[in-house]
C-alpha cells in the first residue's frame, strides 16, 4: 500500500472531517462513515485526516507515546471487510492501568483485542524497514489489550473512514511480563481472551501478518510516507491476534499470553 | 438398548465400509433410537474386527473437544476412538489419499504416556505426571458415514471418525510448557491458514486427557504406558488433496509436517 498515492480532499474538507471525527471521539457518539459523503475518498485522504487529528492532540499539549497497527490479522480483516492493514497514533491519555476500572460511558461501542506491544530502543526509519530491523531495535515486548471504539455507526466502515478515525483507537492496557525478543518465539505465542471467566477468543501471534514484528515494520514504512520516523522509546501495538470482542459495563476481561503473562481489567 | 446382534451388524457394516473405502448411510437414519452406549459398543465391535485382522491398539484419540464442534453436534462432552497400528505414519511419510474415503486434516497436540492412567479420579496434574512427552501432530480424520452427515452416535460408532495420524519429531516436556497457552500455527502449502492455542481443547489438552482416563476407567478399557493420545483438534478441519503439504507449529514444542498424494474415494 502507498498512502501517498492519491488524495481527493481539499484542505477545507480535511479540516471539516477531522473536526467531525474529533467531535465524535470526544463526545462518544456515532457518525456515518465518511465515504457516505465523500465517496471518492482514498486511503491517503484518510491519513490526511488522521494526521490533522494528531496535530490537534499535540497542539493541546498531549504526549504521543507511539503508534498502533490495526486490521493486521485475517480474522480482523474478515470481521471488518477490509484487505489492507491500517495504523493509528497512541497518546499517553489513552493508557489505562492494569487491573483498573475502565469507564465505558465515554466510548461508543468498545471492543477488546489482545496484542503484542513493542517498546523500541533505537530509531526505525522507512521505507523498506524490515522485521529483522524491528527486532534489532526492540527493547522489549509486553502483552497488551487494546480497547478499540469505532466512531462509525454499527462498527461499519471502510479503510479510508477507519484510518481517518485513527484506526478506532480508544484505550490501551499493558501488563504481564516484559520479555526480550530473543527469548520468545514471536510467531507461536498463544493467547486467550476471557470475558467474565469464559474464553471469548483465542489464537497465536502469527495471526498478525505471520509475525507481529512484520506489522511494526509495515507501520514504520507507512509513517515514512509523510516523513515520520519511529524514535527510540516508542510504544507500538502490533495489531489484534484475535477478532475483537464487545464489552459493556460490568464485564471483566483477562488476556493470557504464552510466556508474557496476563493483562486484566474491568469495565464500568 | 440395541440387541447384541444389531451391535455386531453395525460394527461389521462400518468395518466393511472402512475396508472397502466406501460410505454407509447415517446410523441414526436406520436406528433412530440408537444411544451413545450403543454407539461405543458398535465402535468396539468395529475395532475388534480390525484387531482380528492383525492390527494392535497403540493409543486413543479424543474428539469433539471444542465448543463449536460440541454445539454443532449438540453434545457437552468429548468422545473417543481407538488408534491402531495401521493408522500410524511417520513425519516425512507421504500419506496416500487413496487409502481414505473423505479425509480432512486436524492439527493437534499428542501425548505419549510413560505410566498407566487408570480412572476414575484422574486429574490434569496426574496426566502431566504420567506423560512422557507431548508432540505436535496431525490427525487425518475420515468418515465411513455418507457425506460426513454425522450425529454424535454416528461418529462414536465410526471410531470417532478416525483415519490415520502422524506425529512430529520434536518432543516437548509437559512440565515445561504451558499447555493451555502453547500457540498453534497452521500452514497449508506455505500459507498461514489458522492459529489457535491449547485452550481451544477443553481449556487445556491435559483436561481432555484426564476426561479420557476417567471415561476409559469407567468403561473398563485399558489406558497404558506407551499409548499415544491425540488430545483433540485445535484447528479447523482442513481439506487436503494430491500434492498438499501442511505444517503445524506449536509454541515451545516444535512442529509437524505432512504431505499428501493421490485421490481419496470421494
PDB file of C-alpha atoms in Angstrom, chain B residues 9-263:
ATOM      1  CA  UNK B   9     -24.299 -55.945  12.479  1.00  0.00           C
ATOM      2  CA  UNK B  10     -23.473 -52.236  12.504  1.00  0.00           C
ATOM      3  CA  UNK B  11     -19.922 -52.794  13.746  1.00  0.00           C
ATOM      4  CA  UNK B  12     -19.361 -55.210  10.891  1.00  0.00           C
ATOM      5  CA  UNK B  13     -21.001 -52.823   8.407  1.00  0.00           C
ATOM      6  CA  UNK B  14     -18.632 -49.992   9.449  1.00  0.00           C
ATOM      7  CA  UNK B  15     -15.653 -52.362   9.299  1.00  0.00           C
ATOM      8  CA  UNK B  16     -16.617 -53.449   5.788  1.00  0.00           C
ATOM      9  CA  UNK B  17     -17.103 -49.826   4.714  1.00  0.00           C
ATOM     10  CA  UNK B  18     -13.634 -48.981   6.050  1.00  0.00           C
ATOM     11  CA  UNK B  19     -12.028 -51.951   4.294  1.00  0.00           C
ATOM     12  CA  UNK B  20     -13.756 -51.220   1.008  1.00  0.00           C
ATOM     13  CA  UNK B  21     -13.296 -47.399   1.161  1.00  0.00           C
ATOM     14  CA  UNK B  22     -16.972 -46.586   0.808  1.00  0.00           C
ATOM     15  CA  UNK B  23     -19.618 -44.935   2.936  1.00  0.00           C
ATOM     16  CA  UNK B  24     -22.835 -46.138   4.537  1.00  0.00           C
ATOM     17  CA  UNK B  25     -25.937 -44.079   5.431  1.00  0.00           C
ATOM     18  CA  UNK B  26     -26.008 -42.409   8.866  1.00  0.00           C
ATOM     19  CA  UNK B  27     -26.819 -44.985  11.559  1.00  0.00           C
ATOM     20  CA  UNK B  28     -29.434 -42.653  13.037  1.00  0.00           C
ATOM     21  CA  UNK B  29     -31.393 -42.869   9.780  1.00  0.00           C
ATOM     22  CA  UNK B  30     -31.572 -46.622  10.218  1.00  0.00           C
ATOM     23  CA  UNK B  31     -31.862 -46.744  14.018  1.00  0.00           C
ATOM     24  CA  UNK B  32     -33.478 -43.561  15.381  1.00  0.00           C
ATOM     25  CA  UNK B  33     -33.300 -44.879  18.960  1.00  0.00           C
ATOM     26  CA  UNK B  34     -29.553 -45.572  18.982  1.00  0.00           C
ATOM     27  CA  UNK B  35     -27.890 -44.406  22.237  1.00  0.00           C
ATOM     28  CA  UNK B  36     -24.362 -43.237  22.938  1.00  0.00           C
ATOM     29  CA  UNK B  37     -23.727 -46.532  24.784  1.00  0.00           C
ATOM     30  CA  UNK B  38     -24.891 -48.459  21.722  1.00  0.00           C
ATOM     31  CA  UNK B  39     -22.552 -46.358  19.597  1.00  0.00           C
ATOM     32  CA  UNK B  40     -19.497 -47.172  21.766  1.00  0.00           C
ATOM     33  CA  UNK B  41     -20.464 -50.868  21.653  1.00  0.00           C
ATOM     34  CA  UNK B  42     -20.564 -50.666  17.840  1.00  0.00           C
ATOM     35  CA  UNK B  43     -17.145 -48.954  17.877  1.00  0.00           C
ATOM     36  CA  UNK B  44     -15.711 -51.762  19.997  1.00  0.00           C
ATOM     37  CA  UNK B  45     -17.054 -54.309  17.508  1.00  0.00           C
ATOM     38  CA  UNK B  46     -15.515 -52.415  14.586  1.00  0.00           C
ATOM     39  CA  UNK B  47     -12.148 -52.279  16.402  1.00  0.00           C
ATOM     40  CA  UNK B  48     -12.446 -55.964  17.354  1.00  0.00           C
ATOM     41  CA  UNK B  49     -12.651 -56.786  13.654  1.00  0.00           C
ATOM     42  CA  UNK B  50      -9.528 -54.751  12.934  1.00  0.00           C
ATOM     43  CA  UNK B  51      -7.641 -56.437  15.767  1.00  0.00           C
ATOM     44  CA  UNK B  52      -8.750 -59.839  14.486  1.00  0.00           C
ATOM     45  CA  UNK B  53      -7.233 -58.838  11.143  1.00  0.00           C
ATOM     46  CA  UNK B  54      -3.856 -58.336  12.867  1.00  0.00           C
ATOM     47  CA  UNK B  55      -3.782 -54.705  13.990  1.00  0.00           C
ATOM     48  CA  UNK B  56      -2.899 -53.741  17.575  1.00  0.00           C
ATOM     49  CA  UNK B  57      -4.158 -50.861  19.728  1.00  0.00           C
ATOM     50  CA  UNK B  58      -1.479 -48.157  20.014  1.00  0.00           C
ATOM     51  CA  UNK B  59      -3.481 -45.377  21.627  1.00  0.00           C
ATOM     52  CA  UNK B  60      -6.629 -43.288  21.715  1.00  0.00           C
ATOM     53  CA  UNK B  61      -7.979 -40.174  20.066  1.00  0.00           C
ATOM     54  CA  UNK B  62     -10.215 -37.614  21.688  1.00  0.00           C
ATOM     55  CA  UNK B  63     -12.755 -35.858  19.510  1.00  0.00           C
ATOM     56  CA  UNK B  64     -15.497 -33.257  19.848  1.00  0.00           C
ATOM     57  CA  UNK B  65     -13.333 -31.232  22.252  1.00  0.00           C
ATOM     58  CA  UNK B  66     -14.073 -27.690  21.104  1.00  0.00           C
ATOM     59  CA  UNK B  67     -17.135 -25.658  21.866  1.00  0.00           C
ATOM     60  CA  UNK B  68     -18.052 -25.020  18.193  1.00  0.00           C
ATOM     61  CA  UNK B  69     -17.990 -28.752  17.409  1.00  0.00           C
ATOM     62  CA  UNK B  70     -19.898 -29.623  20.590  1.00  0.00           C
ATOM     63  CA  UNK B  71     -22.519 -27.008  19.711  1.00  0.00           C
ATOM     64  CA  UNK B  72     -22.714 -28.394  16.161  1.00  0.00           C
ATOM     65  CA  UNK B  73     -23.309 -31.944  17.404  1.00  0.00           C
ATOM     66  CA  UNK B  74     -25.478 -30.859  20.335  1.00  0.00           C
ATOM     67  CA  UNK B  75     -23.309 -32.516  22.990  1.00  0.00           C
ATOM     68  CA  UNK B  76     -21.456 -31.255  26.034  1.00  0.00           C
ATOM     69  CA  UNK B  77     -18.607 -33.724  26.320  1.00  0.00           C
ATOM     70  CA  UNK B  78     -15.886 -35.094  24.068  1.00  0.00           C
ATOM     71  CA  UNK B  79     -15.827 -38.542  22.518  1.00  0.00           C
ATOM     72  CA  UNK B  80     -13.005 -41.010  21.906  1.00  0.00           C
ATOM     73  CA  UNK B  81     -11.843 -43.606  19.437  1.00  0.00           C
ATOM     74  CA  UNK B  82      -9.009 -46.123  19.352  1.00  0.00           C
ATOM     75  CA  UNK B  83      -5.744 -45.760  17.415  1.00  0.00           C
ATOM     76  CA  UNK B  84      -4.376 -48.898  15.829  1.00  0.00           C
ATOM     77  CA  UNK B  85      -1.015 -49.851  14.365  1.00  0.00           C
ATOM     78  CA  UNK B  86      -2.409 -49.491  10.833  1.00  0.00           C
ATOM     79  CA  UNK B  87      -3.120 -45.776  11.347  1.00  0.00           C
ATOM     80  CA  UNK B  88       0.447 -44.679  12.103  1.00  0.00           C
ATOM     81  CA  UNK B  89       2.534 -42.567   9.746  1.00  0.00           C
ATOM     82  CA  UNK B  90       5.940 -41.066  10.467  1.00  0.00           C
ATOM     83  CA  UNK B  91       6.776 -37.425   9.849  1.00  0.00           C
ATOM     84  CA  UNK B  92       8.215 -37.250   6.357  1.00  0.00           C
ATOM     85  CA  UNK B  93       5.931 -40.001   5.040  1.00  0.00           C
ATOM     86  CA  UNK B  94       3.538 -39.083   2.249  1.00  0.00           C
ATOM     87  CA  UNK B  95       0.005 -40.006   3.207  1.00  0.00           C
ATOM     88  CA  UNK B  96      -1.655 -41.874   0.332  1.00  0.00           C
ATOM     89  CA  UNK B  97      -5.127 -40.411  -0.025  1.00  0.00           C
ATOM     90  CA  UNK B  98      -6.326 -43.445  -1.974  1.00  0.00           C
ATOM     91  CA  UNK B  99      -6.383 -45.361   1.327  1.00  0.00           C
ATOM     92  CA  UNK B 100      -9.030 -42.939   2.652  1.00  0.00           C
ATOM     93  CA  UNK B 101     -12.627 -42.086   1.831  1.00  0.00           C
ATOM     94  CA  UNK B 102     -13.340 -38.389   2.551  1.00  0.00           C
ATOM     95  CA  UNK B 103     -10.343 -37.246   4.640  1.00  0.00           C
ATOM     96  CA  UNK B 104      -9.797 -33.924   6.401  1.00  0.00           C
ATOM     97  CA  UNK B 105      -6.801 -32.862   8.489  1.00  0.00           C
ATOM     98  CA  UNK B 106      -6.749 -31.503  12.042  1.00  0.00           C
ATOM     99  CA  UNK B 107      -3.757 -30.065  13.917  1.00  0.00           C
ATOM    100  CA  UNK B 108      -3.416 -31.317  17.486  1.00  0.00           C
ATOM    101  CA  UNK B 109      -1.064 -31.975  20.367  1.00  0.00           C
ATOM    102  CA  UNK B 110      -0.389 -35.659  21.106  1.00  0.00           C
ATOM    103  CA  UNK B 111       0.542 -37.071  24.498  1.00  0.00           C
ATOM    104  CA  UNK B 112       2.671 -40.200  24.926  1.00  0.00           C
ATOM    105  CA  UNK B 113       2.242 -41.903  28.287  1.00  0.00           C
ATOM    106  CA  UNK B 114       5.063 -43.321  30.375  1.00  0.00           C
ATOM    107  CA  UNK B 115       2.718 -44.673  33.061  1.00  0.00           C
ATOM    108  CA  UNK B 116      -0.712 -46.292  33.002  1.00  0.00           C
ATOM    109  CA  UNK B 117      -3.576 -43.901  33.715  1.00  0.00           C
ATOM    110  CA  UNK B 118      -6.437 -45.642  35.447  1.00  0.00           C
ATOM    111  CA  UNK B 119      -9.576 -43.601  36.093  1.00  0.00           C
ATOM    112  CA  UNK B 120     -11.865 -42.598  37.645  1.00  0.00           C
ATOM    113  CA  UNK B 121     -10.306 -39.931  39.826  1.00  0.00           C
ATOM    114  CA  UNK B 122      -7.629 -38.779  37.362  1.00  0.00           C
ATOM    115  CA  UNK B 123      -6.834 -35.039  37.325  1.00  0.00           C
ATOM    116  CA  UNK B 124      -4.941 -32.852  34.847  1.00  0.00           C
ATOM    117  CA  UNK B 125      -1.938 -32.946  37.207  1.00  0.00           C
ATOM    118  CA  UNK B 126      -1.972 -36.768  37.073  1.00  0.00           C
ATOM    119  CA  UNK B 127      -1.916 -36.529  33.283  1.00  0.00           C
ATOM    120  CA  UNK B 128       1.200 -34.338  33.297  1.00  0.00           C
ATOM    121  CA  UNK B 129       2.894 -36.682  35.786  1.00  0.00           C
ATOM    122  CA  UNK B 130       2.128 -39.743  33.656  1.00  0.00           C
ATOM    123  CA  UNK B 131       3.120 -38.129  30.330  1.00  0.00           C
ATOM    124  CA  UNK B 132       6.462 -38.978  28.773  1.00  0.00           C
ATOM    125  CA  UNK B 133       6.286 -36.194  26.179  1.00  0.00           C
ATOM    126  CA  UNK B 134       3.946 -34.056  24.122  1.00  0.00           C
ATOM    127  CA  UNK B 135       4.333 -33.515  20.399  1.00  0.00           C
ATOM    128  CA  UNK B 136       2.581 -31.599  17.585  1.00  0.00           C
ATOM    129  CA  UNK B 137       0.660 -33.928  15.298  1.00  0.00           C
ATOM    130  CA  UNK B 138      -1.870 -34.174  12.525  1.00  0.00           C
ATOM    131  CA  UNK B 139      -4.873 -36.405  12.677  1.00  0.00           C
ATOM    132  CA  UNK B 140      -6.372 -37.175   9.311  1.00  0.00           C
ATOM    133  CA  UNK B 141      -9.993 -37.767  10.185  1.00  0.00           C
ATOM    134  CA  UNK B 142     -12.198 -39.743   7.818  1.00  0.00           C
ATOM    135  CA  UNK B 143     -15.819 -40.803   7.924  1.00  0.00           C
ATOM    136  CA  UNK B 144     -17.428 -44.024   6.845  1.00  0.00           C
ATOM    137  CA  UNK B 145     -20.739 -42.156   7.061  1.00  0.00           C
ATOM    138  CA  UNK B 146     -22.055 -40.694   3.794  1.00  0.00           C
ATOM    139  CA  UNK B 147     -21.139 -37.022   3.214  1.00  0.00           C
ATOM    140  CA  UNK B 148     -19.967 -36.596   6.844  1.00  0.00           C
ATOM    141  CA  UNK B 149     -23.662 -36.312   7.815  1.00  0.00           C
ATOM    142  CA  UNK B 150     -22.848 -37.309  11.370  1.00  0.00           C
ATOM    143  CA  UNK B 151     -24.604 -37.001  14.680  1.00  0.00           C
ATOM    144  CA  UNK B 152     -22.687 -37.873  17.826  1.00  0.00           C
ATOM    145  CA  UNK B 153     -23.853 -41.530  17.710  1.00  0.00           C
ATOM    146  CA  UNK B 154     -22.614 -41.883  14.116  1.00  0.00           C
ATOM    147  CA  UNK B 155     -19.140 -40.558  14.795  1.00  0.00           C
ATOM    148  CA  UNK B 156     -18.733 -42.528  18.032  1.00  0.00           C
ATOM    149  CA  UNK B 157     -19.787 -45.793  16.340  1.00  0.00           C
ATOM    150  CA  UNK B 158     -17.385 -44.977  13.483  1.00  0.00           C
ATOM    151  CA  UNK B 159     -14.383 -44.906  15.859  1.00  0.00           C
ATOM    152  CA  UNK B 160     -14.692 -41.159  16.391  1.00  0.00           C
ATOM    153  CA  UNK B 161     -14.151 -40.623  12.644  1.00  0.00           C
ATOM    154  CA  UNK B 162     -10.515 -41.622  12.978  1.00  0.00           C
ATOM    155  CA  UNK B 163      -8.487 -42.089   9.811  1.00  0.00           C
ATOM    156  CA  UNK B 164      -4.717 -42.004  10.212  1.00  0.00           C
ATOM    157  CA  UNK B 165      -2.249 -39.827  12.116  1.00  0.00           C
ATOM    158  CA  UNK B 166       1.306 -38.571  12.046  1.00  0.00           C
ATOM    159  CA  UNK B 167       3.389 -37.330  14.977  1.00  0.00           C
ATOM    160  CA  UNK B 168       6.086 -34.677  14.672  1.00  0.00           C
ATOM    161  CA  UNK B 169       9.650 -35.447  15.664  1.00  0.00           C
ATOM    162  CA  UNK B 170      10.226 -32.651  18.163  1.00  0.00           C
ATOM    163  CA  UNK B 171       9.222 -33.789  21.644  1.00  0.00           C
ATOM    164  CA  UNK B 172       8.130 -31.337  24.325  1.00  0.00           C
ATOM    165  CA  UNK B 173       8.275 -31.791  28.092  1.00  0.00           C
ATOM    166  CA  UNK B 174       4.790 -31.168  29.540  1.00  0.00           C
ATOM    167  CA  UNK B 175       6.448 -29.985  32.750  1.00  0.00           C
ATOM    168  CA  UNK B 176       7.997 -27.053  30.905  1.00  0.00           C
ATOM    169  CA  UNK B 177       5.184 -25.984  28.605  1.00  0.00           C
ATOM    170  CA  UNK B 178       2.041 -24.013  29.360  1.00  0.00           C
ATOM    171  CA  UNK B 179      -0.248 -26.438  27.538  1.00  0.00           C
ATOM    172  CA  UNK B 180      -3.252 -24.096  27.615  1.00  0.00           C
ATOM    173  CA  UNK B 181      -1.335 -21.189  26.099  1.00  0.00           C
ATOM    174  CA  UNK B 182       1.015 -23.016  23.733  1.00  0.00           C
ATOM    175  CA  UNK B 183       0.222 -21.282  20.452  1.00  0.00           C
ATOM    176  CA  UNK B 184      -0.602 -23.326  17.350  1.00  0.00           C
ATOM    177  CA  UNK B 185       0.187 -22.023  13.859  1.00  0.00           C
ATOM    178  CA  UNK B 186      -1.188 -23.931  10.883  1.00  0.00           C
ATOM    179  CA  UNK B 187       0.103 -23.509   7.348  1.00  0.00           C
ATOM    180  CA  UNK B 188      -1.052 -25.105   4.094  1.00  0.00           C
ATOM    181  CA  UNK B 189       1.298 -25.042   1.116  1.00  0.00           C
ATOM    182  CA  UNK B 190       3.327 -22.279   2.779  1.00  0.00           C
ATOM    183  CA  UNK B 191       0.365 -20.053   3.585  1.00  0.00           C
ATOM    184  CA  UNK B 192      -0.898 -19.325   7.091  1.00  0.00           C
ATOM    185  CA  UNK B 193      -4.449 -20.659   7.359  1.00  0.00           C
ATOM    186  CA  UNK B 194      -5.158 -20.523  11.063  1.00  0.00           C
ATOM    187  CA  UNK B 195      -3.903 -20.033  14.594  1.00  0.00           C
ATOM    188  CA  UNK B 196      -5.087 -21.276  17.965  1.00  0.00           C
ATOM    189  CA  UNK B 197      -3.729 -22.367  21.313  1.00  0.00           C
ATOM    190  CA  UNK B 198      -4.201 -25.313  23.649  1.00  0.00           C
ATOM    191  CA  UNK B 199      -7.090 -23.693  25.486  1.00  0.00           C
ATOM    192  CA  UNK B 200      -9.252 -24.474  22.429  1.00  0.00           C
ATOM    193  CA  UNK B 201      -9.337 -28.064  23.712  1.00  0.00           C
ATOM    194  CA  UNK B 202     -11.301 -28.232  26.961  1.00  0.00           C
ATOM    195  CA  UNK B 203      -9.407 -25.265  28.412  1.00  0.00           C
ATOM    196  CA  UNK B 204      -6.204 -27.318  28.143  1.00  0.00           C
ATOM    197  CA  UNK B 205      -5.366 -30.553  26.310  1.00  0.00           C
ATOM    198  CA  UNK B 206      -4.416 -32.043  29.710  1.00  0.00           C
ATOM    199  CA  UNK B 207      -8.075 -31.674  30.769  1.00  0.00           C
ATOM    200  CA  UNK B 208      -9.171 -33.648  27.715  1.00  0.00           C
ATOM    201  CA  UNK B 209      -6.729 -36.459  28.518  1.00  0.00           C
ATOM    202  CA  UNK B 210      -7.952 -36.534  32.147  1.00  0.00           C
ATOM    203  CA  UNK B 211     -11.527 -36.806  30.854  1.00  0.00           C
ATOM    204  CA  UNK B 212     -10.431 -39.701  28.657  1.00  0.00           C
ATOM    205  CA  UNK B 213      -8.679 -41.521  31.510  1.00  0.00           C
ATOM    206  CA  UNK B 214     -11.782 -41.215  33.669  1.00  0.00           C
ATOM    207  CA  UNK B 215     -14.136 -42.285  30.881  1.00  0.00           C
ATOM    208  CA  UNK B 216     -12.000 -45.282  29.920  1.00  0.00           C
ATOM    209  CA  UNK B 217     -11.714 -46.247  33.591  1.00  0.00           C
ATOM    210  CA  UNK B 218     -15.474 -46.303  33.996  1.00  0.00           C
ATOM    211  CA  UNK B 219     -15.789 -48.459  30.854  1.00  0.00           C
ATOM    212  CA  UNK B 220     -13.002 -50.839  31.906  1.00  0.00           C
ATOM    213  CA  UNK B 221     -10.898 -50.054  28.818  1.00  0.00           C
ATOM    214  CA  UNK B 222      -7.118 -50.131  29.472  1.00  0.00           C
ATOM    215  CA  UNK B 223      -5.045 -46.922  29.137  1.00  0.00           C
ATOM    216  CA  UNK B 224      -1.422 -47.998  29.217  1.00  0.00           C
ATOM    217  CA  UNK B 225       2.109 -46.637  29.341  1.00  0.00           C
ATOM    218  CA  UNK B 226       3.384 -46.168  25.790  1.00  0.00           C
ATOM    219  CA  UNK B 227      -0.003 -45.269  24.350  1.00  0.00           C
ATOM    220  CA  UNK B 228      -0.380 -42.208  22.108  1.00  0.00           C
ATOM    221  CA  UNK B 229      -3.295 -39.848  22.800  1.00  0.00           C
ATOM    222  CA  UNK B 230      -4.425 -37.374  20.186  1.00  0.00           C
ATOM    223  CA  UNK B 231      -5.897 -34.776  22.523  1.00  0.00           C
ATOM    224  CA  UNK B 232      -8.338 -33.047  20.167  1.00  0.00           C
ATOM    225  CA  UNK B 233      -8.289 -30.646  17.277  1.00  0.00           C
ATOM    226  CA  UNK B 234      -7.094 -27.095  17.842  1.00  0.00           C
ATOM    227  CA  UNK B 235      -7.681 -26.122  14.229  1.00  0.00           C
ATOM    228  CA  UNK B 236     -10.494 -26.096  11.769  1.00  0.00           C
ATOM    229  CA  UNK B 237     -10.968 -29.122   9.511  1.00  0.00           C
ATOM    230  CA  UNK B 238      -8.659 -28.733   6.522  1.00  0.00           C
ATOM    231  CA  UNK B 239      -9.485 -30.233   3.132  1.00  0.00           C
ATOM    232  CA  UNK B 240      -6.494 -31.993   1.589  1.00  0.00           C
ATOM    233  CA  UNK B 241      -5.738 -33.139  -1.942  1.00  0.00           C
ATOM    234  CA  UNK B 242      -2.895 -34.526  -4.017  1.00  0.00           C
ATOM    235  CA  UNK B 243       0.308 -32.525  -3.508  1.00  0.00           C
ATOM    236  CA  UNK B 244      -0.822 -30.578  -0.451  1.00  0.00           C
ATOM    237  CA  UNK B 245       1.593 -30.020   2.405  1.00  0.00           C
ATOM    238  CA  UNK B 246       0.552 -28.995   5.921  1.00  0.00           C
ATOM    239  CA  UNK B 247       2.759 -27.764   8.748  1.00  0.00           C
ATOM    240  CA  UNK B 248       1.636 -27.101  12.302  1.00  0.00           C
ATOM    241  CA  UNK B 249       3.973 -25.408  14.765  1.00  0.00           C
ATOM    242  CA  UNK B 250       3.295 -25.339  18.495  1.00  0.00           C
ATOM    243  CA  UNK B 251       4.992 -22.775  20.758  1.00  0.00           C
ATOM    244  CA  UNK B 252       7.609 -24.403  22.978  1.00  0.00           C
ATOM    245  CA  UNK B 253       7.026 -27.806  21.385  1.00  0.00           C
ATOM    246  CA  UNK B 254       8.082 -27.864  17.736  1.00  0.00           C
ATOM    247  CA  UNK B 255       6.320 -28.743  14.525  1.00  0.00           C
ATOM    248  CA  UNK B 256       4.818 -31.496  12.410  1.00  0.00           C
ATOM    249  CA  UNK B 257       4.859 -31.599   8.617  1.00  0.00           C
ATOM    250  CA  UNK B 258       2.754 -33.854   6.436  1.00  0.00           C
ATOM    251  CA  UNK B 259       2.313 -34.324   2.677  1.00  0.00           C
ATOM    252  CA  UNK B 260      -0.485 -35.933   0.739  1.00  0.00           C
ATOM    253  CA  UNK B 261      -0.590 -37.765  -2.578  1.00  0.00           C
ATOM    254  CA  UNK B 262      -3.224 -39.490  -4.657  1.00  0.00           C
ATOM    255  CA  UNK B 263      -7.005 -39.256  -4.526  1.00  0.00           C
TER     256      UNK B 263
END
